[in-house]
Amino acid sequence: MCGIAGYIGDSPCEEILLQDLYKLEYRGYDSCGMALLCNKKIETIKAVGDISHLSSQIGGHDARIGIAHTRWATHGKCDICNCHPHLSMNGKWAVVHNGIIENFKEIKNTLLSKGYTFHSETDSEVIANSIQYHDKTTPIQAIIRAVRHMRGSFALAILNADNNKIYAAKRTSPLYVAHDGKCGYVTSDVATFIGKVAKYYRMEDNEFAIIDTQSVTFFNSSGQKITKELYSIGTEMELSSKGEYPYYMLKEIHDIPKALKNTYSHIKYSLDRTQLLKLLKGKKNIVFIGCGTAYHAGLHGAYYFEEIGYHTESFYASEFYYRKPRIDRTSVYILVSQSGETADTFACAKYIREHKGKIIAITNVPYCALNNLADMVVGTTAGKEYAVASTKAYNCQVIAMLTLAVIVKDIPVDYDRYIDRLQFDYDLPDITGYKKIFFIGRLADYITCMEGALKLKEITYINCSSIPAGELKHGTLSLIDDDTLTIAVCTNSDIFDKLRNNISEIRSRGGHVILITTLDDVDCDVDSIIRVARTSNEFDQISIIIPLQLLAYKTCITLGHDPDKPRNLAKSVTVE
Ligand code: M6R
C-alpha cells in the first residue's frame, strides 16, 4: 500500500529511483512521483497512473539525491494534486508517505489558522507543512516534533532543500534503510536492495534516520542516537520475473506445484514439532484470522484442525479486532498473511499479544511485522508473489495448515504424489457474457467457492458471489434466470446428491450451470463439466481451486483487463 524509495550517492538518481518504483509498483499504481534535490532546490516530477507514465519525464535533472513514491489512494482522488511527493508551503521540504494520518484534519485546521496553504486533499501534505512549522532547530528535531502530534501510521522519506541528506521515519508501515559506504537507500520493500547491497537495517516504530553519502545514523523519538542491527538479504529474496508468461498471475498459478513442494517439505523437515506441541498443550480452541484470500485459507485450516479434534473459529481480521473478543488461555491464534504486513491482521496480532494470547503466524516472507509478534512462525516459502490476486500463496497457505494438522497428529502422508497430479490444462468456457455469477458448494467446497468468487470479481469486475448451496432456496434463488451463471463445486461424494438437487432447482428456473468436480461418473444436468483429477479429501481443495484461478485469469484477459494490477487494489494493504 504505497511504495517508497530513496537514493543518495554519487550517481544520477532518476533512473535508479524509477527502477525501484517498478519493483514497488505492486504496492499501488494510482499515481507516482519523485522529488529530486538539484542545487539546493527541490524539483518534483509526477504522473497519474502506473510507473510507465513517469518514465517520459526522467533524465532531465542532475540530481544525486531523491525520493520517490507510488501511490494507492486513501485520501483524495488519483490526480496530480494528490500525487506524492508533497512539498511544504516554503518548498524547503518534500515528503513521501505510506500510511494514514488519522488526525490530519485537526492538524490541517491548526496549520490553516496559522496561515499555511495546502494544494491537495491528502493526509500526507500536512506532514510537509507540520515539519516546516516545527523547523526551529535541526531538521531531525523538526521531523520528530511534527510526527509526535500525529495519530495513525507512516513510513516517510523526506528531503530538505538545505541539506544533502535523506531523512526517514517510521510508525507501523514498513521501512528499510541500507548503506554501502558511498550510497544510501531507503525503501518500503527490501526487494529494491537486491543487487545493490548485501545488508540492510529494519526500522522499528518511532525510529528516525539521517542518511548521507557516508553513512546512516538512527535516532529514537527523544532524538538520541541509537545503534541498530544489520540483516543480510537472504537468498529467498531473489527478484522474480514473468519468464515465458505474459502476466505474473499466470506464472504464479503455474508456480503452484513447485511452491507447494517447497512449503510442504520446508514445514515437514524444519518445523520444531516439540515446540508446536508445547504451544498447543492444554489448548482446546484454534482461532484462524486473516483478510481476503488469507481468511479463506484460514477457513480451510479450521476444517483441518476440527478433524483432528480441536474446536475452531475463523474471523476476518478487520472484524475480530474491533469486536475486542476475550483472549482465551485455552486458545491458540493462527494469523495468516501472505505479506505479513496487512494492517488489519497486524492489529489483531498486537491485540492478542497485549492480552497474552499465543500466536502462530503463517506468512510468506522471512521478515515482517507479524512474524515479530508471533510465538511461532510457519513460512509458506511460496516465493514472492507479485500479482495482486493471490494464487500460489493461497495454495501454500492451505497446504501449510494441512501439514501443521498432520504434524500435530503425527499422521504419515505424502503430498508430493498429489502435487504431481495437479492439472493446468483445462478447456474453460467463455463466461464473459454473464453479468451475475454465483458460486455454490457445500462444506469445504463452499470455502473454495468463496475464494473462486473473490478471484473472479477482483480481476474481472463481474459481480459475483458465493453461497452455501443449501442456502440458495432461502433467498438468492430469486435472482436466478437465464442471464445467470452458477458455478458449482463438488469434491465430496457424500453430499453430491444434495448439490445435484440445488443444481436442478437452478436449471428449472432457466439458470446456466458449470460443474467443477473431482468426482467420477457424476450424472447431472449442467451446461458443462470441468473434471479435476481426484487426490484425497483434504488435498482436493488445493487442486480444485486451480481451474477457478485459471477461469478468473482467462475471463480477465478476454475482457481486456490487466490481471496483475486490478483497478482500485494493491498487493499489501497496510491501512486499516
Ligand atoms: O498479505 P495478506 O495475505 O495479509 O493479504 C490479505 C488480502 O489483502 C489478500 O489476500 C487479498 O484478498 C488478495 N488480493 C486476494 O487475491
XYZ file of C-alpha atoms and ligand atoms in Angstrom:
592
model
C 0.000 0.000 0.000
C 2.119 2.821 -1.422
C 5.765 2.241 -2.190
C 8.641 4.456 -1.080
C 12.174 4.614 -2.450
C 15.062 6.971 -1.743
C 18.634 7.254 -3.045
C 21.644 9.352 -2.065
C 25.046 8.761 -3.621
C 27.417 9.507 -6.454
C 25.217 8.505 -9.407
C 22.368 10.338 -11.111
C 19.334 9.104 -9.224
C 16.312 9.427 -11.531
C 16.758 6.102 -13.311
C 17.689 4.313 -10.055
C 14.512 5.555 -8.408
C 12.417 4.741 -11.474
C 13.627 1.132 -11.460
C 12.906 0.906 -7.725
C 9.390 2.188 -8.324
C 8.806 -0.564 -10.878
C 9.721 -3.083 -8.156
C 7.361 -1.394 -5.711
C 4.502 -0.948 -8.157
C 2.582 -3.925 -6.718
C 2.035 -1.759 -3.609
C -0.091 0.751 -5.507
C -0.316 2.146 -9.029
C -2.762 5.061 -8.909
C -0.046 7.701 -9.395
C 3.678 8.148 -8.867
C 6.291 10.827 -8.453
C 9.786 11.867 -7.405
C 11.398 14.754 -5.562
C 14.951 15.496 -6.669
C 17.448 17.732 -4.922
C 19.094 19.888 -7.585
C 21.470 22.671 -6.387
C 19.652 23.320 -3.114
C 16.285 23.323 -4.849
C 13.696 20.561 -4.693
C 12.168 19.683 -8.063
C 9.255 17.298 -8.392
C 8.004 15.186 -11.270
C 4.640 13.442 -11.068
C 2.328 11.299 -13.170
C -1.136 9.815 -12.819
C -1.309 6.056 -13.445
C 1.393 3.420 -13.225
C 5.164 3.944 -13.304
C 5.414 3.822 -17.100
C 3.669 7.218 -17.103
C 6.591 8.746 -15.193
C 9.352 7.393 -17.402
C 8.981 10.068 -20.113
C 9.813 12.766 -17.549
C 13.042 11.095 -16.450
C 16.543 12.212 -17.398
C 16.348 15.988 -17.345
C 17.745 16.563 -13.838
C 21.263 16.413 -12.493
C 20.303 15.022 -9.095
C 22.131 12.543 -6.908
C 19.648 12.710 -4.051
C 15.991 11.883 -4.461
C 12.900 10.242 -3.029
C 10.095 8.538 -4.943
C 6.616 7.170 -4.382
C 3.962 5.020 -5.983
C 0.507 5.673 -4.585
C -2.553 3.685 -3.608
C -5.058 6.446 -2.927
C -6.606 6.715 0.539
C -7.405 10.438 0.799
C -8.211 12.322 -2.362
C -8.688 11.154 -5.921
C -5.970 9.915 -8.261
C -4.878 13.222 -9.772
C -1.650 15.189 -9.975
C -2.510 17.397 -6.973
C -2.791 14.389 -4.693
C 0.267 12.665 -6.117
C 3.361 12.422 -3.873
C 5.897 13.906 -3.111
C 4.215 16.757 -1.250
C 6.070 19.976 -0.620
C 5.869 22.228 2.403
C 4.498 25.703 1.785
C 8.003 27.215 1.586
C 9.174 24.490 -0.820
C 12.032 23.533 1.527
C 10.671 20.098 2.492
C 9.481 17.217 0.325
C 7.725 14.199 1.811
C 6.652 10.792 0.522
C 4.320 8.920 2.825
C 2.922 5.424 3.205
C 0.164 5.002 5.817
C -2.658 7.179 7.110
C -2.501 10.224 9.398
C -5.784 9.774 11.231
C -5.910 13.246 12.807
C -4.805 15.095 9.675
C -7.945 17.285 9.619
C -7.214 18.628 13.098
C -3.578 19.295 12.208
C -4.558 20.862 8.892
C -7.036 23.205 10.574
C -4.395 24.313 13.072
C -1.920 24.969 10.267
C -4.554 26.778 8.172
C -5.240 29.054 11.140
C -1.525 29.884 11.188
C -1.568 30.890 7.525
C -0.341 27.668 5.892
C -1.735 26.785 2.483
C -2.484 23.344 1.018
C -2.768 22.114 -2.552
C -4.055 18.565 -2.117
C -6.825 16.602 -0.416
C -4.312 14.185 1.110
C -3.495 13.485 4.721
C 0.179 13.389 3.676
C 0.553 17.074 2.792
C 0.060 18.034 6.448
C 3.295 16.195 7.241
C 5.341 18.510 4.996
C 3.740 21.656 6.411
C 3.955 20.399 10.007
C 7.673 19.813 9.573
C 8.059 23.355 8.226
C 6.100 24.626 11.231
C 8.408 22.781 13.671
C 11.595 23.690 11.770
C 13.251 25.723 14.510
C 16.450 23.854 15.474
C 17.715 20.897 13.451
C 15.913 19.120 10.591
C 15.684 15.839 12.522
C 14.172 17.629 15.525
C 11.604 19.272 13.239
C 10.598 15.840 11.924
C 10.466 14.231 15.371
C 8.347 17.086 16.746
C 5.998 17.094 13.760
C 5.166 13.394 13.885
C 4.787 13.445 17.676
C 1.415 15.130 17.114
C 0.247 12.619 14.549
C -2.018 9.612 15.095
C -2.017 6.732 12.658
C 0.675 5.085 10.589
C 3.539 6.339 8.497
C 6.677 5.397 6.658
C 8.323 8.607 5.495
C 11.221 9.581 3.274
C 11.941 13.296 3.431
C 14.203 15.798 1.672
C 15.268 19.203 2.921
C 16.490 21.701 0.319
C 19.362 22.978 2.502
C 20.833 19.595 3.457
C 22.291 16.911 1.241
C 20.585 14.173 3.202
C 17.538 11.920 3.218
C 15.528 11.698 6.428
C 13.353 8.704 7.285
C 10.736 7.995 9.949
C 8.544 5.002 10.711
C 5.469 4.030 12.688
C 3.593 0.813 11.784
C 4.171 0.980 7.997
C 7.337 -0.886 6.910
C 10.574 0.958 6.115
C 14.121 -0.269 5.497
C 17.457 1.516 5.080
C 20.789 0.395 3.601
C 24.218 1.939 3.031
C 27.330 0.683 1.258
C 29.686 3.429 2.446
C 29.099 5.543 -0.674
C 25.385 5.340 -1.371
C 22.389 5.199 0.913
C 18.945 3.766 0.195
C 15.541 3.760 1.796
C 12.619 1.595 0.747
C 9.347 0.038 1.802
C 10.398 -3.341 0.359
C 13.824 -4.928 0.763
C 13.434 -6.331 -2.775
C 14.704 -2.980 -4.122
C 18.037 -3.567 -2.305
C 18.783 -6.747 -4.237
C 21.867 -6.283 -6.396
C 22.844 -3.068 -4.575
C 23.749 -4.013 -1.003
C 24.192 -7.236 0.957
C 22.904 -5.948 4.292
C 20.194 -3.627 5.472
C 18.563 -2.117 8.568
C 14.947 -2.671 9.602
C 13.469 0.480 11.041
C 11.248 -0.101 14.072
C 8.299 2.002 15.181
C 9.129 5.540 16.293
C 12.631 5.420 14.885
C 14.186 8.086 12.670
C 17.187 8.079 10.342
C 19.501 10.525 8.611
C 21.153 9.140 5.503
C 24.047 10.972 3.828
C 26.687 9.844 1.345
C 28.945 8.470 4.078
C 26.634 6.650 6.432
C 23.290 6.355 8.143
C 22.514 7.478 11.708
C 19.468 6.335 13.647
C 17.582 8.147 16.404
C 14.817 7.313 18.840
C 11.813 9.549 19.372
C 13.718 11.572 22.017
C 16.310 12.436 19.371
C 19.019 10.248 20.944
C 21.307 8.289 18.652
C 20.706 4.533 18.644
C 22.643 1.621 17.194
C 20.873 -0.905 15.060
C 21.467 -4.422 13.887
C 22.274 -5.197 10.252
C 20.458 -8.023 8.467
C 21.574 -9.971 5.425
C 19.459 -10.057 2.335
C 18.549 -13.733 2.151
C 18.655 -15.861 -0.946
C 14.857 -16.217 -0.652
C 14.674 -12.526 -1.564
C 15.505 -13.134 -5.191
C 13.645 -10.984 -7.661
C 11.225 -12.877 -9.758
C 10.465 -12.339 -13.420
C 7.471 -13.240 -15.551
C 9.617 -15.675 -17.533
C 7.752 -17.051 -20.526
C 4.371 -15.846 -19.197
C 2.604 -12.632 -20.233
C 1.492 -11.855 -16.667
C 2.709 -12.617 -13.153
C -0.665 -14.100 -12.249
C -0.416 -16.822 -14.895
C 3.186 -17.524 -13.969
C 2.315 -17.720 -10.289
C -0.516 -20.188 -10.977
C 1.955 -22.368 -12.879
C 4.442 -21.985 -9.996
C 1.952 -23.763 -7.699
C 3.462 -27.299 -7.810
C 6.970 -26.042 -7.050
C 5.691 -23.679 -4.375
C 3.603 -26.419 -2.738
C 6.567 -28.795 -2.659
C 8.751 -26.093 -1.105
C 6.184 -25.263 1.542
C 5.340 -28.828 2.343
C 8.940 -30.010 2.675
C 10.033 -26.826 4.460
C 7.396 -27.346 7.157
C 7.765 -31.117 7.307
C 11.537 -31.039 7.766
C 12.189 -27.790 9.595
C 9.220 -27.268 11.894
C 10.000 -27.978 15.529
C 7.195 -30.415 16.454
C 8.114 -30.326 20.140
C 7.753 -26.550 20.153
C 4.434 -26.812 18.313
C 3.071 -29.385 20.761
C 4.238 -27.227 23.678
C 2.380 -24.269 22.206
C -0.764 -26.371 21.784
C -0.529 -28.010 25.214
C -3.762 -27.525 27.146
C -5.348 -25.651 24.226
C -8.769 -26.661 23.031
C -9.616 -23.917 20.617
C -7.816 -22.740 17.484
C -8.785 -19.337 16.101
C -7.911 -18.521 12.481
C -7.611 -14.873 11.446
C -6.836 -13.262 8.088
C -8.131 -10.994 5.345
C -9.419 -11.802 1.865
C -7.722 -14.839 0.426
C -5.762 -15.449 3.626
C -9.069 -15.559 5.535
C -10.311 -18.244 3.120
C -7.137 -20.250 3.674
C -7.807 -19.955 7.419
C -11.301 -21.369 6.896
C -9.713 -24.475 5.386
C -7.312 -24.560 8.341
C -10.314 -24.569 10.663
C -11.677 -27.660 8.881
C -8.355 -29.472 9.133
C -7.951 -28.722 12.845
C -11.566 -29.632 13.558
C -10.894 -33.012 12.003
C -8.044 -33.632 14.440
C -10.223 -32.812 17.436
C -9.982 -29.070 18.103
C -12.797 -26.616 18.403
C -12.137 -23.940 15.778
C -13.288 -20.445 14.886
C -12.409 -18.176 11.965
C -12.529 -14.397 11.738
C -11.917 -11.649 9.255
C -9.116 -9.667 10.891
C -10.995 -6.383 10.476
C -13.972 -7.851 12.367
C -12.007 -9.629 15.067
C -10.059 -6.574 16.123
C -12.999 -4.204 16.576
C -15.052 -6.846 18.310
C -12.339 -6.911 21.019
C -13.021 -10.533 21.978
C -11.766 -12.082 25.191
C -8.359 -13.633 24.576
C -8.642 -17.073 25.931
C -5.771 -19.018 27.578
C -7.139 -22.247 26.096
C -6.881 -20.868 22.556
C -4.087 -20.552 20.016
C -4.457 -17.848 17.357
C -3.285 -18.691 13.848
C -2.810 -15.492 11.849
C -2.497 -15.993 8.114
C -1.000 -13.340 5.840
C 0.961 -13.666 2.622
C 2.702 -10.322 3.113
C 2.806 -10.333 6.908
C 2.164 -6.597 6.572
C -1.613 -6.394 6.395
C -2.663 -3.714 8.879
C -5.899 -5.421 9.983
C -4.134 -8.715 10.686
C -1.262 -6.949 12.408
C -3.714 -5.027 14.627
C -5.178 -8.389 15.732
C -1.692 -9.712 16.487
C -0.953 -6.670 18.655
C -4.259 -7.063 20.479
C -3.762 -10.796 21.080
C -0.209 -10.189 22.265
C -1.259 -7.406 24.636
C -3.748 -9.852 26.142
C -1.104 -12.569 26.438
C -2.569 -14.862 23.790
C -0.403 -17.297 21.830
C 0.165 -16.630 18.124
C 1.244 -18.775 15.207
C 1.941 -16.626 12.130
C 1.680 -18.183 8.687
C 3.437 -15.777 6.319
C 5.234 -15.841 3.002
C 8.155 -13.586 3.954
C 11.130 -14.260 6.195
C 10.837 -10.935 7.967
C 7.690 -8.921 8.648
C 5.928 -7.132 11.463
C 3.578 -10.077 12.006
C 6.410 -12.595 12.424
C 7.891 -10.309 15.079
C 4.831 -10.698 17.283
C 4.405 -14.453 16.864
C 5.310 -17.259 19.268
C 5.903 -19.432 16.245
C 6.353 -18.596 12.560
C 5.392 -21.022 9.832
C 6.793 -19.942 6.469
C 4.858 -20.741 3.322
C 8.014 -20.325 1.164
C 5.894 -19.951 -1.981
C 8.350 -17.438 -3.451
C 7.488 -13.806 -3.900
C 4.002 -13.199 -5.223
C 3.668 -10.100 -7.405
C 0.164 -10.335 -8.880
C -2.372 -8.574 -6.676
C -4.660 -11.597 -6.998
C -3.153 -14.163 -4.698
C -2.856 -17.672 -6.173
C 0.217 -19.714 -5.281
C 0.409 -18.127 -1.825
C -3.174 -19.274 -1.155
C -2.480 -22.878 -2.190
C 0.615 -22.805 0.018
C -1.289 -21.377 2.994
C -3.772 -24.229 2.673
C -1.070 -26.911 2.467
C 0.750 -25.242 5.373
C -2.290 -25.680 7.610
C -2.912 -29.192 6.375
C 0.731 -30.070 7.086
C 0.521 -28.494 10.555
C -2.539 -30.585 11.364
C -0.915 -33.837 10.230
C 2.274 -32.997 12.138
C 0.253 -32.434 15.314
C -1.418 -35.819 14.921
C 1.747 -37.479 13.592
C -0.118 -38.848 10.577
C 2.193 -40.187 7.843
C 1.264 -38.679 4.478
C 2.938 -38.000 1.176
C 1.553 -34.933 -0.570
C 4.251 -34.968 -3.258
C 2.344 -37.604 -5.218
C -0.798 -35.431 -5.148
C 1.169 -32.347 -6.165
C 2.466 -34.282 -9.181
C -1.144 -34.858 -10.239
C -2.126 -31.184 -10.413
C -3.567 -30.117 -13.759
C -3.261 -26.759 -15.516
C -4.606 -27.535 -18.945
C -8.371 -27.053 -18.821
C -10.835 -26.338 -21.576
C -12.507 -23.410 -19.845
C -15.761 -21.878 -21.096
C -16.195 -18.225 -22.066
C -18.211 -16.659 -19.237
C -17.721 -13.028 -20.211
C -21.356 -12.652 -21.279
C -22.735 -13.056 -17.756
C -23.488 -10.085 -15.511
C -24.405 -12.227 -12.488
C -22.363 -15.231 -11.422
C -22.891 -17.392 -8.343
C -20.556 -19.971 -6.878
C -22.185 -22.744 -4.876
C -20.783 -25.617 -2.866
C -21.178 -27.339 0.468
C -18.755 -27.683 3.413
C -15.100 -27.218 2.379
C -16.206 -26.814 -1.260
C -18.078 -23.703 -0.179
C -14.790 -22.182 1.059
C -13.265 -22.871 -2.341
C -16.307 -21.140 -3.859
C -15.602 -18.087 -1.695
C -12.048 -17.952 -2.957
C -13.111 -18.597 -6.581
C -15.639 -15.763 -6.408
C -13.144 -13.358 -4.839
C -10.621 -14.121 -7.572
C -13.168 -13.634 -10.341
C -14.597 -10.338 -9.046
C -11.153 -8.976 -8.142
C -9.728 -9.116 -11.661
C -12.779 -9.216 -13.994
C -15.061 -6.702 -12.190
C -18.001 -9.071 -12.783
C -20.451 -9.032 -9.918
C -20.305 -12.490 -8.406
C -20.806 -14.067 -5.033
C -20.519 -17.383 -3.275
C -23.362 -19.089 -1.443
C -23.538 -22.343 0.502
C -25.552 -24.463 -1.934
C -28.207 -25.268 0.681
C -28.822 -21.558 1.273
C -29.934 -20.769 -2.289
C -33.570 -21.593 -1.610
C -33.563 -19.240 1.385
C -33.370 -16.119 -0.746
C -30.802 -15.979 -3.532
C -32.785 -18.307 -5.819
C -34.962 -15.278 -6.614
C -32.019 -13.855 -8.626
C -31.725 -16.883 -10.902
C -32.886 -16.506 -14.500
C -31.458 -17.374 -17.902
C -28.946 -14.499 -17.627
C -27.244 -16.007 -14.605
C -24.399 -18.461 -14.413
C -23.842 -20.685 -11.406
C -20.512 -22.413 -10.888
C -20.999 -25.456 -8.654
C -18.000 -27.047 -6.950
C -18.021 -30.586 -5.580
C -15.288 -32.827 -4.181
C -17.418 -34.748 -1.692
C -19.474 -37.720 -2.906
C -21.448 -37.829 0.374
C -23.139 -34.534 -0.421
C -23.302 -34.740 -4.197
C -26.979 -35.785 -4.259
C -27.920 -32.712 -2.256
C -25.864 -30.461 -4.519
C -27.491 -32.039 -7.561
C -30.902 -31.095 -6.112
C -29.723 -27.483 -5.810
C -28.438 -27.533 -9.388
C -31.740 -28.908 -10.564
C -33.606 -26.060 -8.796
C -31.417 -23.598 -10.726
C -31.938 -25.402 -14.049
C -35.742 -25.395 -13.515
C -35.570 -21.601 -13.433
C -33.542 -21.282 -16.633
C -30.162 -20.707 -14.932
C -26.916 -21.865 -16.542
C -24.601 -24.137 -14.571
C -20.973 -25.235 -14.832
C -19.970 -28.078 -12.527
C -16.345 -28.340 -11.388
C -15.700 -31.649 -9.687
C -13.170 -34.257 -8.672
C -15.877 -36.954 -8.642
C -16.010 -39.567 -11.392
C -19.149 -40.562 -13.224
C -21.342 -37.763 -11.997
C -24.725 -37.718 -13.617
C -26.061 -34.185 -13.570
C -27.929 -31.825 -15.885
C -25.488 -28.916 -16.418
C -24.152 -26.837 -19.338
C -20.639 -28.160 -18.884
C -18.475 -30.169 -16.522
C -14.849 -29.426 -15.700
C -13.182 -32.534 -14.322
C -10.278 -32.257 -11.912
C -8.070 -35.254 -11.063
C -9.021 -36.690 -7.679
C -6.407 -36.726 -4.892
C -7.603 -37.014 -1.270
C -10.487 -35.438 0.638
C -8.230 -32.771 2.125
C -5.903 -32.194 -0.816
C -8.737 -31.871 -3.345
C -9.331 -28.311 -2.087
C -5.799 -27.430 -3.160
C -6.266 -28.863 -6.652
C -9.844 -27.784 -7.396
C -9.114 -24.082 -6.849
C -6.695 -24.138 -9.815
C -9.371 -24.231 -12.601
C -11.158 -21.405 -10.750
C -7.957 -19.327 -10.655
C -7.415 -20.043 -14.356
C -11.033 -19.216 -15.185
C -10.673 -15.819 -13.470
C -7.449 -15.211 -15.387
C -8.911 -16.244 -18.753
C -12.020 -14.115 -18.240
C -9.927 -11.122 -17.223
C -7.758 -11.405 -20.354
C -10.799 -11.859 -22.623
C -12.305 -8.697 -21.147
C -9.060 -6.824 -21.800
C -8.074 -6.132 -18.190
C -4.674 -6.360 -16.530
C -4.769 -9.346 -14.108
C -1.644 -8.215 -12.260
C -2.941 -4.734 -11.468
C -6.707 -4.772 -10.904
C -8.278 -1.352 -10.530
C -8.538 0.212 -7.068
C -6.478 -2.506 -5.386
C -2.912 -3.049 -4.186
C -0.959 -6.070 -3.064
C -0.160 -5.066 0.521
C -2.955 -3.433 2.461
C -1.101 -1.563 5.180
C -4.014 0.637 6.255
C -6.965 -0.469 8.414
O -0.918 -10.174 2.565
P -2.188 -10.766 3.075
O -2.264 -12.234 2.842
O -2.434 -10.439 4.517
O -3.331 -10.081 2.232
C -4.674 -10.316 2.550
C -5.594 -9.859 1.444
O -5.469 -8.490 1.240
C -5.315 -10.587 0.132
O -5.372 -11.963 0.288
C -6.327 -10.173 -0.947
O -7.592 -10.609 -0.597
C -5.900 -10.728 -2.306
N -5.675 -9.648 -3.209
C -6.894 -11.629 -2.936
O -6.434 -12.143 -4.137
